[in-house]
């Protein structure tokens, strides 16, 4: 080892004599090997320089440098090995002593533990037996519980408690089936549980199918009941409005001493209320429909895990039922079947609304809305088709009323009904045209049945029915009975027809979605009065009136109908909910003015023809008499006697204004006849005495007018006297001392405005004096010529020139 160290010291000394570059390469190679680096660069370098021997030399040198280190390591390990061998030898002696000690201890332990091990074996065997017994007991207990559960399930099944059966089956599957020790019992469960579920599904499906059949009848009854409740509520509202109108009417008549209390009955909760609606646990015995079978089937299918399938099955079946409800029988008139048709649909959607709110998601809101849209579309189509075929207004009104009640009923459940109401509004014009046609026939029949006699009422209820109900009375005092009305039976008959028209029109327009419909009702009322009634009266007047008494009766009827027309418009306004002041403010002319004028013209014409018969006596007047008649000519006395007789009769039935207009027309005609007689060819000449006699005649006629002052006002009496203006002014002119004033425009406008100057010229030329000479003046009464003759002749000449 000393020699090795000496060699290791010599090698570096030998290397010290080498080249410094070789030494550097050797150091780098040693460093790379010690660091475990790649020697590839060194190898490539030496081969590239062509001196691989140098590398081998360096490697050998490195190996020799490491040999000494290896020797030192081996030497160190050899010494440690010697020490370890010494330790093992000392340990071997200790192990031998321990082995003998353990052998002794083992012998003693076996001698003591033998009896204990035999006892332990006995204990283990007893423990295993105990475990087996416990396991058997647990299996028996499990089987007992399982059989009890199966028995309970059978009991529920026999009682029809299917949900409890399913709960028992779920408990068996979850808690017992996998734990059942009996394979035969397990097989039985695996076979029977699906069979029981299938049996329950069949039974519950049958119950649900029976419910689907029964619910159709229930739906119809329910719809009829709901619509009936809506009708009753509407009737209560109408009764309340009638009471309110009566109160307003009495208030309008200033009956301040009366106290009015309008009480509205409490409205029932109806079918649509969410609170206290009689629905409990899926049934509603109050309204006759029970949803328990449906909810039971839904719950069972939920328990069976078939919820979605049942929902689909339910929706499809209800959709088919609704489609079946849409069928309109061609064998039965729609008027007879429309209530059943709409009640069936109403009941269907009332039930669907209840199911939507209480069914726990059985149907969705979207599904119900889709069904409703389908139903509305079909109902609109059916209404359009049926309305287009109807030719009777009453039939259309009946269906419209029921449809509006359907809308009111279903709107309470949140269903939109605007489309149905739009269909009703769309046929508004057709309904009123049919109604006008019906009224035209009724009015024609009423007028044809008129006997042109004053109506006799023996009882107060007749007076109330024919007079008070149409506000035809002229006094609030009830007359004594029997009472003879100034009108004939046609008036109340026509009033009833018009009132019925108004009520039917308002009934059609009411509850149709349009709040302000008075203008529509008024438009058709104007047509009824202005076209139908006025036209029928004109036809009656032109074709059926014969004689003065009939014409007078028709004129009296027209005066009463004028008051009735005011009632018609007020009645229409009240039914439409419009304040009366608005109606009175917008009132127009009398809608029957043509018939009224025709009736008065006919009466006047008949009276004129009658008067013309008496006026023929004017031919008996002595136009060249020597003395003026003091008591009037024969014709005028006959006329006055006739007129007085006429007035005494007419004032019993004709209103003063009508009588005034007729008399005014007749007196004007008499005046024209007098002037016409003087102007005509039948009178060749006349003297002042004859004119003075005519003056007496006119005074008698004026006195007749004055004697009517108890009947007419002073202004009306003056108007009657003004009807004689032409004859009066002509006589005044012929008797005037200053006839030249006729040419004065101011005086003419004041005193002679009714005269025609052409007639004045012709008549004045016929005036002669007592010597049978032509008077050249207008007022000379002496035998001698008037001093103003020359100027008067010039005046007549000027009048001739103008003519």
Short mmCIF file of C-alpha atoms in Angstrom, two decimals, residues 381-788:
data_model
loop_
_atom_site.label_atom_id
_atom_site.label_comp_id
_atom_site.label_asym_id
_atom_site.label_seq_id
_atom_site.Cartn_x
_atom_site.Cartn_y
_atom_site.Cartn_z
CA UNK A 381 -117.78 29.59 -37.84
CA UNK A 382 -121.03 27.99 -36.66
CA UNK A 383 -122.53 31.38 -35.77
CA UNK A 384 -121.55 32.87 -39.12
CA UNK A 385 -123.13 29.94 -40.94
CA UNK A 386 -126.32 29.88 -38.86
CA UNK A 387 -126.80 33.66 -38.85
CA UNK A 388 -126.45 33.74 -42.63
CA UNK A 389 -129.39 31.32 -42.90
CA UNK A 390 -131.73 32.95 -40.41
CA UNK A 391 -134.55 35.11 -41.68
CA UNK A 392 -136.32 35.78 -38.38
CA UNK A 393 -135.12 38.55 -36.10
CA UNK A 394 -136.42 36.88 -32.95
CA UNK A 395 -134.46 33.70 -33.67
CA UNK A 396 -131.29 35.69 -34.17
CA UNK A 397 -131.93 37.62 -30.95
CA UNK A 398 -132.47 34.44 -28.94
CA UNK A 399 -129.17 32.99 -30.12
CA UNK A 400 -127.38 36.30 -29.61
CA UNK A 401 -128.65 36.55 -26.02
CA UNK A 402 -127.48 33.04 -25.24
CA UNK A 403 -124.08 33.65 -26.83
CA UNK A 404 -123.68 36.86 -24.86
CA UNK A 405 -124.54 34.95 -21.67
CA UNK A 406 -121.95 32.37 -22.70
CA UNK A 407 -119.43 35.18 -23.07
CA UNK A 408 -120.28 36.63 -19.65
CA UNK A 409 -120.01 33.18 -18.08
CA UNK A 410 -116.66 32.24 -19.58
CA UNK A 411 -115.16 35.72 -19.15
CA UNK A 412 -115.46 35.13 -15.41
CA UNK A 413 -113.04 32.24 -15.87
CA UNK A 414 -110.55 34.36 -17.78
CA UNK A 415 -111.40 33.20 -21.30
CA UNK A 416 -111.27 35.94 -23.99
CA UNK A 417 -114.62 36.20 -25.81
CA UNK A 418 -114.04 39.26 -28.02
CA UNK A 419 -114.12 37.15 -31.19
CA UNK A 420 -117.62 35.89 -30.35
CA UNK A 421 -118.84 39.40 -29.59
CA UNK A 422 -117.37 40.62 -32.86
CA UNK A 423 -119.45 38.05 -34.73
CA UNK A 424 -122.57 39.35 -32.99
CA UNK A 425 -121.70 42.95 -33.83
CA UNK A 426 -121.00 41.95 -37.40
CA UNK A 427 -124.63 40.81 -37.84
CA UNK A 428 -126.11 43.88 -36.18
CA UNK A 429 -127.33 45.34 -39.46
CA UNK A 430 -128.91 42.09 -40.61
CA UNK A 431 -130.73 41.70 -37.31
CA UNK A 432 -132.17 45.20 -37.50
CA UNK A 433 -133.18 44.75 -41.12
CA UNK A 434 -135.06 41.58 -40.14
CA UNK A 435 -136.54 43.39 -37.16
CA UNK A 436 -137.65 46.26 -39.38
CA UNK A 437 -139.22 43.78 -41.76
CA UNK A 438 -141.12 42.11 -38.91
CA UNK A 439 -142.28 45.46 -37.58
CA UNK A 440 -143.37 46.50 -41.06
CA UNK A 441 -145.66 43.47 -41.24
CA UNK A 442 -146.97 44.02 -37.71
CA UNK A 443 -147.65 47.71 -38.33
CA UNK A 444 -149.41 46.91 -41.59
CA UNK A 445 -151.61 44.39 -39.77
CA UNK A 446 -152.33 46.85 -36.95
CA UNK A 447 -153.28 49.63 -39.38
CA UNK A 448 -155.39 47.27 -41.46
CA UNK A 449 -157.36 46.31 -38.36
CA UNK A 450 -158.05 49.94 -37.41
CA UNK A 451 -161.76 50.83 -37.41
CA UNK A 452 -161.07 54.58 -37.06
CA UNK A 453 -163.05 54.71 -33.83
CA UNK A 454 -162.10 56.22 -30.51
CA UNK A 455 -160.82 53.63 -28.10
CA UNK A 456 -163.01 52.72 -25.15
CA UNK A 457 -161.32 51.74 -21.89
CA UNK A 458 -163.51 50.27 -19.16
CA UNK A 459 -160.89 49.47 -16.53
CA UNK A 460 -157.96 51.27 -15.03
CA UNK A 461 -155.53 48.56 -16.08
CA UNK A 462 -156.56 49.17 -19.70
CA UNK A 463 -155.82 52.85 -19.26
CA UNK A 464 -152.47 52.02 -17.69
CA UNK A 465 -151.64 49.54 -20.42
CA UNK A 466 -152.68 51.72 -23.38
CA UNK A 467 -152.02 55.27 -22.15
CA UNK A 468 -149.75 55.50 -19.12
CA UNK A 469 -147.29 52.88 -20.35
CA UNK A 470 -146.52 55.10 -23.37
CA UNK A 471 -146.92 58.45 -21.53
CA UNK A 472 -149.74 59.50 -23.83
CA UNK A 473 -151.71 61.18 -21.07
CA UNK A 474 -152.16 64.93 -21.18
CA UNK A 475 -152.91 65.13 -17.46
CA UNK A 476 -151.71 63.32 -14.37
CA UNK A 477 -155.30 62.94 -13.20
CA UNK A 478 -156.71 59.49 -13.86
CA UNK A 479 -160.02 59.88 -15.71
CA UNK A 480 -163.30 58.28 -14.76
CA UNK A 481 -164.17 54.97 -16.36
CA UNK A 482 -165.36 54.02 -18.85
CA UNK A 483 -162.98 56.38 -20.63
CA UNK A 484 -163.11 57.24 -24.31
CA UNK A 485 -159.63 58.04 -25.57
CA UNK A 486 -159.07 60.58 -28.35
CA UNK A 487 -157.18 57.99 -30.38
CA UNK A 488 -158.08 54.69 -31.95
CA UNK A 489 -156.71 51.26 -31.11
CA UNK A 490 -154.01 51.68 -33.77
CA UNK A 491 -152.03 54.08 -31.60
CA UNK A 492 -151.30 51.74 -28.62
CA UNK A 493 -150.84 48.84 -31.05
CA UNK A 494 -148.19 50.76 -33.00
CA UNK A 495 -146.67 52.00 -29.74
CA UNK A 496 -146.32 48.45 -28.52
CA UNK A 497 -144.66 47.46 -31.78
CA UNK A 498 -142.21 50.37 -31.60
CA UNK A 499 -141.50 49.79 -27.92
CA UNK A 500 -140.87 46.12 -28.62
CA UNK A 501 -138.53 47.16 -31.44
CA UNK A 502 -136.61 49.44 -29.09
CA UNK A 503 -136.33 46.78 -26.41
CA UNK A 504 -135.27 44.14 -28.93
CA UNK A 505 -132.72 46.51 -30.45
CA UNK A 506 -131.31 47.44 -27.05
CA UNK A 507 -131.32 43.77 -26.06
CA UNK A 508 -129.29 42.89 -29.13
CA UNK A 509 -126.85 45.76 -28.64
CA UNK A 510 -126.50 45.20 -24.89
CA UNK A 511 -123.83 42.90 -23.52
CA UNK A 512 -122.15 42.83 -26.90
CA UNK A 513 -118.93 44.55 -25.98
CA UNK A 514 -120.09 48.00 -27.11
CA UNK A 515 -120.86 50.30 -24.19
CA UNK A 516 -122.25 53.36 -25.99
CA UNK A 517 -124.77 52.02 -28.47
CA UNK A 518 -127.55 54.61 -28.19
CA UNK A 519 -126.62 56.16 -31.52
CA UNK A 520 -127.06 52.79 -33.22
CA UNK A 521 -130.43 52.20 -31.55
CA UNK A 522 -131.50 55.74 -32.42
CA UNK A 523 -130.47 55.29 -36.04
CA UNK A 524 -132.66 52.25 -36.49
CA UNK A 525 -135.46 53.82 -34.44
CA UNK A 526 -135.39 56.77 -36.83
CA UNK A 527 -135.66 54.33 -39.70
CA UNK A 528 -138.57 52.51 -38.09
CA UNK A 529 -140.45 55.74 -37.47
CA UNK A 530 -139.38 57.69 -40.53
CA UNK A 531 -139.52 54.89 -43.08
CA UNK A 532 -141.68 52.03 -41.85
CA UNK A 533 -144.34 53.66 -39.65
CA UNK A 534 -144.47 56.92 -41.59
CA UNK A 535 -144.68 55.03 -44.89
CA UNK A 536 -147.40 52.72 -43.59
CA UNK A 537 -149.41 55.69 -42.30
CA UNK A 538 -149.04 57.49 -45.62
CA UNK A 539 -150.28 54.39 -47.41
CA UNK A 540 -153.21 54.14 -44.98
CA UNK A 541 -154.09 57.79 -45.46
CA UNK A 542 -153.93 57.58 -49.22
CA UNK A 543 -155.89 54.35 -49.59
CA UNK A 544 -158.08 53.55 -46.59
CA UNK A 545 -159.35 56.83 -45.16
CA UNK A 546 -162.87 57.71 -46.29
CA UNK A 547 -164.89 60.46 -44.76
CA UNK A 548 -164.24 63.35 -42.45
CA UNK A 549 -164.64 61.31 -39.27
CA UNK A 550 -161.95 58.84 -40.35
CA UNK A 551 -159.62 61.61 -41.47
CA UNK A 552 -160.21 63.42 -38.17
CA UNK A 553 -159.44 60.24 -36.27
CA UNK A 554 -156.21 59.73 -38.22
CA UNK A 555 -155.20 63.34 -37.57
CA UNK A 556 -155.93 62.83 -33.86
CA UNK A 557 -153.87 59.65 -33.91
CA UNK A 558 -150.96 61.54 -35.46
CA UNK A 559 -151.08 64.12 -32.69
CA UNK A 560 -150.95 61.38 -30.07
CA UNK A 561 -148.15 59.59 -31.94
CA UNK A 562 -146.19 62.82 -31.81
CA UNK A 563 -146.20 62.59 -28.01
CA UNK A 564 -145.46 58.90 -28.27
CA UNK A 565 -142.33 59.59 -30.36
CA UNK A 566 -140.94 61.64 -27.49
CA UNK A 567 -141.53 58.67 -25.23
CA UNK A 568 -139.85 56.32 -27.73
CA UNK A 569 -136.61 58.30 -27.75
CA UNK A 570 -136.64 58.73 -23.98
CA UNK A 571 -137.31 55.02 -23.55
CA UNK A 572 -134.45 54.14 -25.90
CA UNK A 573 -132.14 56.49 -23.99
CA UNK A 574 -133.15 55.02 -20.64
CA UNK A 575 -132.61 51.46 -21.81
CA UNK A 576 -129.24 52.49 -23.29
CA UNK A 577 -128.16 54.22 -20.09
CA UNK A 578 -128.08 57.70 -21.65
CA UNK A 579 -129.15 60.78 -19.61
CA UNK A 580 -132.48 62.16 -20.80
CA UNK A 581 -131.11 65.69 -21.03
CA UNK A 582 -128.77 64.56 -23.80
CA UNK A 583 -131.71 63.14 -25.75
CA UNK A 584 -133.81 66.26 -25.28
CA UNK A 585 -130.87 68.41 -26.31
CA UNK A 586 -130.31 66.47 -29.53
CA UNK A 587 -133.99 66.00 -30.44
CA UNK A 588 -134.81 66.58 -34.10
CA UNK A 589 -138.08 67.17 -35.94
CA UNK A 590 -141.08 64.91 -35.66
CA UNK A 591 -140.19 61.73 -37.61
CA UNK A 592 -143.81 61.20 -38.72
CA UNK A 593 -144.16 64.70 -40.11
CA UNK A 594 -145.02 63.47 -43.61
CA UNK A 595 -147.87 61.32 -42.36
CA UNK A 596 -149.03 64.07 -40.00
CA UNK A 597 -149.04 66.65 -42.78
CA UNK A 598 -150.77 64.18 -45.10
CA UNK A 599 -153.44 63.44 -42.48
CA UNK A 600 -154.06 67.12 -41.81
CA UNK A 601 -154.04 67.87 -45.51
CA UNK A 602 -156.55 65.11 -46.13
CA UNK A 603 -158.77 66.33 -43.31
CA UNK A 604 -158.48 69.88 -44.56
CA UNK A 605 -159.18 68.74 -48.09
CA UNK A 606 -162.32 66.88 -47.03
CA UNK A 607 -163.49 69.87 -45.01
CA UNK A 608 -162.78 72.15 -47.93
CA UNK A 609 -164.81 69.96 -50.24
CA UNK A 610 -167.60 69.94 -47.68
CA UNK A 611 -167.38 73.72 -47.37
CA UNK A 612 -167.31 74.01 -51.14
CA UNK A 613 -170.77 72.45 -51.14
CA UNK A 614 -172.01 75.25 -48.93
CA UNK A 615 -170.01 77.87 -50.79
CA UNK A 616 -171.97 77.09 -53.95
CA UNK A 617 -174.76 79.04 -52.29
CA UNK A 618 -172.72 82.16 -52.93
CA UNK A 619 -174.25 82.03 -56.38
CA UNK A 620 -177.56 83.01 -54.75
CA UNK A 621 -176.11 86.31 -53.53
CA UNK A 622 -177.76 89.40 -55.08
CA UNK A 623 -174.71 91.33 -56.19
CA UNK A 624 -176.76 94.39 -57.14
CA UNK A 625 -178.93 94.51 -54.01
CA UNK A 626 -180.44 97.74 -52.85
CA UNK A 627 -179.84 96.96 -49.18
CA UNK A 628 -176.91 95.32 -47.44
CA UNK A 629 -177.63 92.03 -45.70
CA UNK A 630 -177.52 92.46 -41.93
CA UNK A 631 -177.63 88.81 -40.91
CA UNK A 632 -175.17 87.44 -43.44
CA UNK A 633 -175.74 85.59 -46.64
CA UNK A 634 -177.13 82.09 -46.71
CA UNK A 635 -173.85 80.42 -47.65
CA UNK A 636 -171.94 81.85 -44.73
CA UNK A 637 -174.60 80.84 -42.25
CA UNK A 638 -174.51 77.30 -43.56
CA UNK A 639 -170.71 77.28 -43.41
CA UNK A 640 -170.65 78.60 -39.86
CA UNK A 641 -173.24 76.07 -38.70
CA UNK A 642 -171.12 73.30 -40.22
CA UNK A 643 -167.90 74.65 -38.73
CA UNK A 644 -169.45 75.00 -35.29
CA UNK A 645 -170.72 71.43 -35.49
CA UNK A 646 -167.29 70.33 -36.67
CA UNK A 647 -165.47 72.13 -33.87
CA UNK A 648 -167.79 70.72 -31.19
CA UNK A 649 -166.90 67.23 -32.42
CA UNK A 650 -163.28 67.80 -33.32
CA UNK A 651 -162.25 69.40 -30.08
CA UNK A 652 -163.11 66.15 -28.32
CA UNK A 653 -160.34 64.28 -30.14
CA UNK A 654 -158.12 66.78 -31.94
CA UNK A 655 -155.49 68.70 -30.00
CA UNK A 656 -155.95 72.49 -30.18
CA UNK A 657 -152.93 73.00 -32.40
CA UNK A 658 -154.11 70.45 -34.94
CA UNK A 659 -157.62 71.85 -34.91
CA UNK A 660 -156.22 75.35 -35.29
CA UNK A 661 -154.15 74.37 -38.32
CA UNK A 662 -157.12 72.63 -39.95
CA UNK A 663 -159.52 75.51 -39.27
CA UNK A 664 -156.91 77.99 -40.41
CA UNK A 665 -156.60 76.11 -43.68
CA UNK A 666 -160.39 75.91 -44.09
CA UNK A 667 -160.94 79.61 -43.30
CA UNK A 668 -158.18 80.52 -45.69
CA UNK A 669 -159.94 78.39 -48.31
CA UNK A 670 -163.25 80.15 -47.59
CA UNK A 671 -161.51 83.49 -48.00
CA UNK A 672 -160.09 82.36 -51.30
CA UNK A 673 -163.52 81.17 -52.43
CA UNK A 674 -165.07 84.58 -51.62
CA UNK A 675 -162.33 86.41 -53.48
CA UNK A 676 -162.56 83.87 -56.27
CA UNK A 677 -166.32 84.44 -56.58
CA UNK A 678 -165.78 88.21 -56.97
CA UNK A 679 -162.91 87.60 -59.35
CA UNK A 680 -164.62 84.87 -61.35
CA UNK A 681 -166.73 85.16 -64.44
CA UNK A 682 -169.94 84.23 -62.62
CA UNK A 683 -170.05 87.70 -61.07
CA UNK A 684 -170.26 90.32 -63.80
CA UNK A 685 -170.84 93.28 -61.54
CA UNK A 686 -171.66 94.15 -57.95
CA UNK A 687 -172.43 97.19 -55.92
CA UNK A 688 -171.34 98.52 -52.58
CA UNK A 689 -174.32 97.00 -50.80
CA UNK A 690 -173.25 93.56 -51.94
CA UNK A 691 -169.73 94.26 -50.70
CA UNK A 692 -171.16 95.41 -47.40
CA UNK A 693 -173.03 92.10 -47.23
CA UNK A 694 -169.75 90.27 -47.87
CA UNK A 695 -168.25 92.39 -45.10
CA UNK A 696 -170.96 91.09 -42.77
CA UNK A 697 -170.16 87.53 -43.89
CA UNK A 698 -166.50 87.99 -43.06
CA UNK A 699 -167.39 89.55 -39.73
CA UNK A 700 -169.47 86.49 -38.94
CA UNK A 701 -166.52 84.28 -39.78
CA UNK A 702 -164.25 86.43 -37.64
CA UNK A 703 -166.79 86.26 -34.85
CA UNK A 704 -166.73 82.48 -35.21
CA UNK A 705 -162.97 82.59 -34.72
CA UNK A 706 -163.35 84.86 -31.68
CA UNK A 707 -165.87 82.48 -30.18
CA UNK A 708 -163.19 79.79 -30.15
CA UNK A 709 -161.17 81.65 -27.52
CA UNK A 710 -162.00 79.01 -24.84
CA UNK A 711 -160.36 76.47 -27.07
CA UNK A 712 -157.45 78.50 -28.43
CA UNK A 713 -155.16 81.13 -27.10
CA UNK A 714 -155.48 84.73 -28.16
CA UNK A 715 -152.58 84.34 -30.55
CA UNK A 716 -154.15 81.25 -32.15
CA UNK A 717 -157.48 83.12 -32.49
CA UNK A 718 -155.73 85.98 -34.27
CA UNK A 719 -154.07 83.47 -36.59
CA UNK A 720 -157.51 82.04 -37.47
CA UNK A 721 -158.76 85.55 -38.24
CA UNK A 722 -155.63 86.20 -40.28
CA UNK A 723 -156.63 83.24 -42.46
CA UNK A 724 -159.39 85.53 -43.79
CA UNK A 725 -156.85 88.23 -44.58
CA UNK A 726 -157.30 88.24 -48.36
CA UNK A 727 -161.08 88.63 -48.35
CA UNK A 728 -160.96 91.05 -45.39
CA UNK A 729 -158.37 93.28 -47.04
CA UNK A 730 -160.23 93.19 -50.35
CA UNK A 731 -163.51 94.25 -48.71
CA UNK A 732 -161.71 96.92 -46.72
CA UNK A 733 -160.18 98.22 -49.93
CA UNK A 734 -163.50 98.23 -51.80
CA UNK A 735 -165.19 100.06 -48.93
CA UNK A 736 -162.30 102.44 -48.33
CA UNK A 737 -162.70 106.19 -48.84
CA UNK A 738 -159.09 106.43 -49.92
CA UNK A 739 -158.43 103.58 -52.34
CA UNK A 740 -155.40 105.40 -53.68
CA UNK A 741 -153.56 104.32 -50.53
CA UNK A 742 -153.27 100.90 -52.15
CA UNK A 743 -150.44 102.32 -54.23
CA UNK A 744 -148.55 103.43 -51.12
CA UNK A 745 -145.97 100.68 -50.39
CA UNK A 746 -146.00 101.35 -46.65
CA UNK A 747 -149.77 101.22 -46.38
CA UNK A 748 -149.95 98.25 -48.74
CA UNK A 749 -147.45 96.30 -46.67
CA UNK A 750 -149.40 97.06 -43.52
CA UNK A 751 -153.04 96.80 -44.66
CA UNK A 752 -153.15 95.10 -48.06
CA UNK A 753 -150.23 92.70 -48.07
CA UNK A 754 -152.44 89.67 -48.89
CA UNK A 755 -153.92 91.19 -52.08
CA UNK A 756 -152.92 90.54 -55.64
CA UNK A 757 -153.07 93.78 -57.60
CA UNK A 758 -154.21 91.93 -60.70
CA UNK A 759 -157.25 90.64 -58.86
CA UNK A 760 -157.78 94.10 -57.42
CA UNK A 761 -157.96 95.59 -60.90
CA UNK A 762 -160.36 92.94 -62.19
CA UNK A 763 -162.64 93.09 -59.15
CA UNK A 764 -162.64 96.88 -58.90
CA UNK A 765 -163.83 97.18 -62.47
CA UNK A 766 -166.94 95.17 -61.54
CA UNK A 767 -167.94 97.61 -58.82
CA UNK A 768 -170.87 99.79 -60.07
CA UNK A 769 -172.96 102.56 -58.55
CA UNK A 770 -176.70 102.58 -58.07
CA UNK A 771 -177.28 104.17 -61.51
CA UNK A 772 -175.61 101.14 -63.03
CA UNK A 773 -172.61 103.17 -64.11
CA UNK A 774 -169.10 101.89 -63.85
CA UNK A 775 -167.45 103.40 -60.81
CA UNK A 776 -164.15 104.92 -61.54
CA UNK A 777 -163.30 104.96 -57.88
CA UNK A 778 -163.00 102.27 -55.22
CA UNK A 779 -165.26 103.52 -52.51
CA UNK A 780 -167.99 105.77 -53.88
CA UNK A 781 -171.41 105.15 -52.36
CA UNK A 782 -173.39 108.16 -53.69
CA UNK A 783 -175.25 108.57 -56.93
CA UNK A 784 -173.06 111.50 -57.81
CA UNK A 785 -169.63 110.98 -59.18
CA UNK A 786 -166.84 111.15 -56.65
CA UNK A 787 -164.79 114.34 -56.93
CA UNK A 788 -161.68 112.17 -57.01
#
